[in-house]
Coordinates of C-alpha atoms in Angstrom, one line a residue:
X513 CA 105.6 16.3 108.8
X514 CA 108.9 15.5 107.5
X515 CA 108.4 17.2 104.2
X516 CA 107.2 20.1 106.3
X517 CA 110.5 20.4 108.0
X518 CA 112.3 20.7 104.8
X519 CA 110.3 23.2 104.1
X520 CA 110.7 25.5 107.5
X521 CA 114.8 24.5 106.9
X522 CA 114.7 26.1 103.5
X523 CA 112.9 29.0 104.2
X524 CA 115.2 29.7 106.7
X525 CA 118.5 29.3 105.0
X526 CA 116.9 31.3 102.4
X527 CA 116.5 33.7 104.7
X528 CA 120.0 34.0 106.3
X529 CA 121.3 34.2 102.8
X530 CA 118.8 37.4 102.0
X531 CA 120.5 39.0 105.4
X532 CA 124.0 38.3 104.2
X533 CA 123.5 39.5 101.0
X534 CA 121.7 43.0 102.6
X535 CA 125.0 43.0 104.6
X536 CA 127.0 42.6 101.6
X537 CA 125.1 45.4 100.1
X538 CA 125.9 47.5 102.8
X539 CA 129.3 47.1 102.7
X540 CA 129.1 48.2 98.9
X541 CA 127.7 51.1 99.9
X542 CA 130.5 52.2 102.7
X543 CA 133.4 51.3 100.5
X544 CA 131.6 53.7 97.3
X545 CA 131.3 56.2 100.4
X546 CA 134.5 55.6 101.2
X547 CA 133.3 55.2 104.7
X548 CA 135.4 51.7 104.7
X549 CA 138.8 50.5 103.1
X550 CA 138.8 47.9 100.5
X551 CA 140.6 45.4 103.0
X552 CA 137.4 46.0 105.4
X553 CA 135.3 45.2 103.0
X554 CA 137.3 41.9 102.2
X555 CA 137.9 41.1 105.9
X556 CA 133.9 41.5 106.9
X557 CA 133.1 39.9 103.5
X558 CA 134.6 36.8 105.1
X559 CA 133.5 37.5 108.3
X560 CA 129.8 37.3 107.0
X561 CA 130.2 34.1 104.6
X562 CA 131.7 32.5 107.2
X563 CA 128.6 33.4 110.2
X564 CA 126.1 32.1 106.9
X565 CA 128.0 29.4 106.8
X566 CA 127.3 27.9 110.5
X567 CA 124.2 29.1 110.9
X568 CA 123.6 27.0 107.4
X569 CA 125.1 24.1 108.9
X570 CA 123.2 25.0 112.0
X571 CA 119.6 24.7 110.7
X572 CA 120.3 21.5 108.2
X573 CA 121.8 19.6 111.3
X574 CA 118.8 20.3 113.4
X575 CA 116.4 19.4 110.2
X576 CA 118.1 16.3 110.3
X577 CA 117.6 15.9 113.5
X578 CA 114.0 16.8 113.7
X579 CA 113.7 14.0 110.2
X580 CA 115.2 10.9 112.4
X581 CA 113.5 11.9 115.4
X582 CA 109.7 12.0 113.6
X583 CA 111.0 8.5 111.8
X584 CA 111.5 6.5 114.6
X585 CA 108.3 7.9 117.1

């Protein structure tokens, strides 16, 4: 079970990095389009890494959680 966790917590920050990086991409595309200025870009850049960033914390806090709580039942 445990290692089955790990696994689900993986898959999932490996999925909130593939939707920043498709929101990263977008963003390349409006600043070639000019649809955006390059401090947008920058600004929501940060924005983004910063979101990935708690919801990373996020889902390796409750993987932890879900470890101690299957280790002591």
């Amino acid at each position: 079970l445990k290692k089955m966790i790990k696994t689900i917590g993986e898959k999932s920050k490996v999925s909130i990095r593939n939707i920043r990086r498709e929101a990263n991409d977008q963003l390349k595309t409006m600043l070639k389009e000019k649809k955006i200025s390059e401090d947008e870009n920058n600004k929501n850049e940060k924005e983004i890494q910063t979101i990935t960033d708690q919801e990373i914390k996020k889902i390796s806090e409750k993987v932890t959680q879900k470890e101690k709580e299957i280790m002591t039942v």
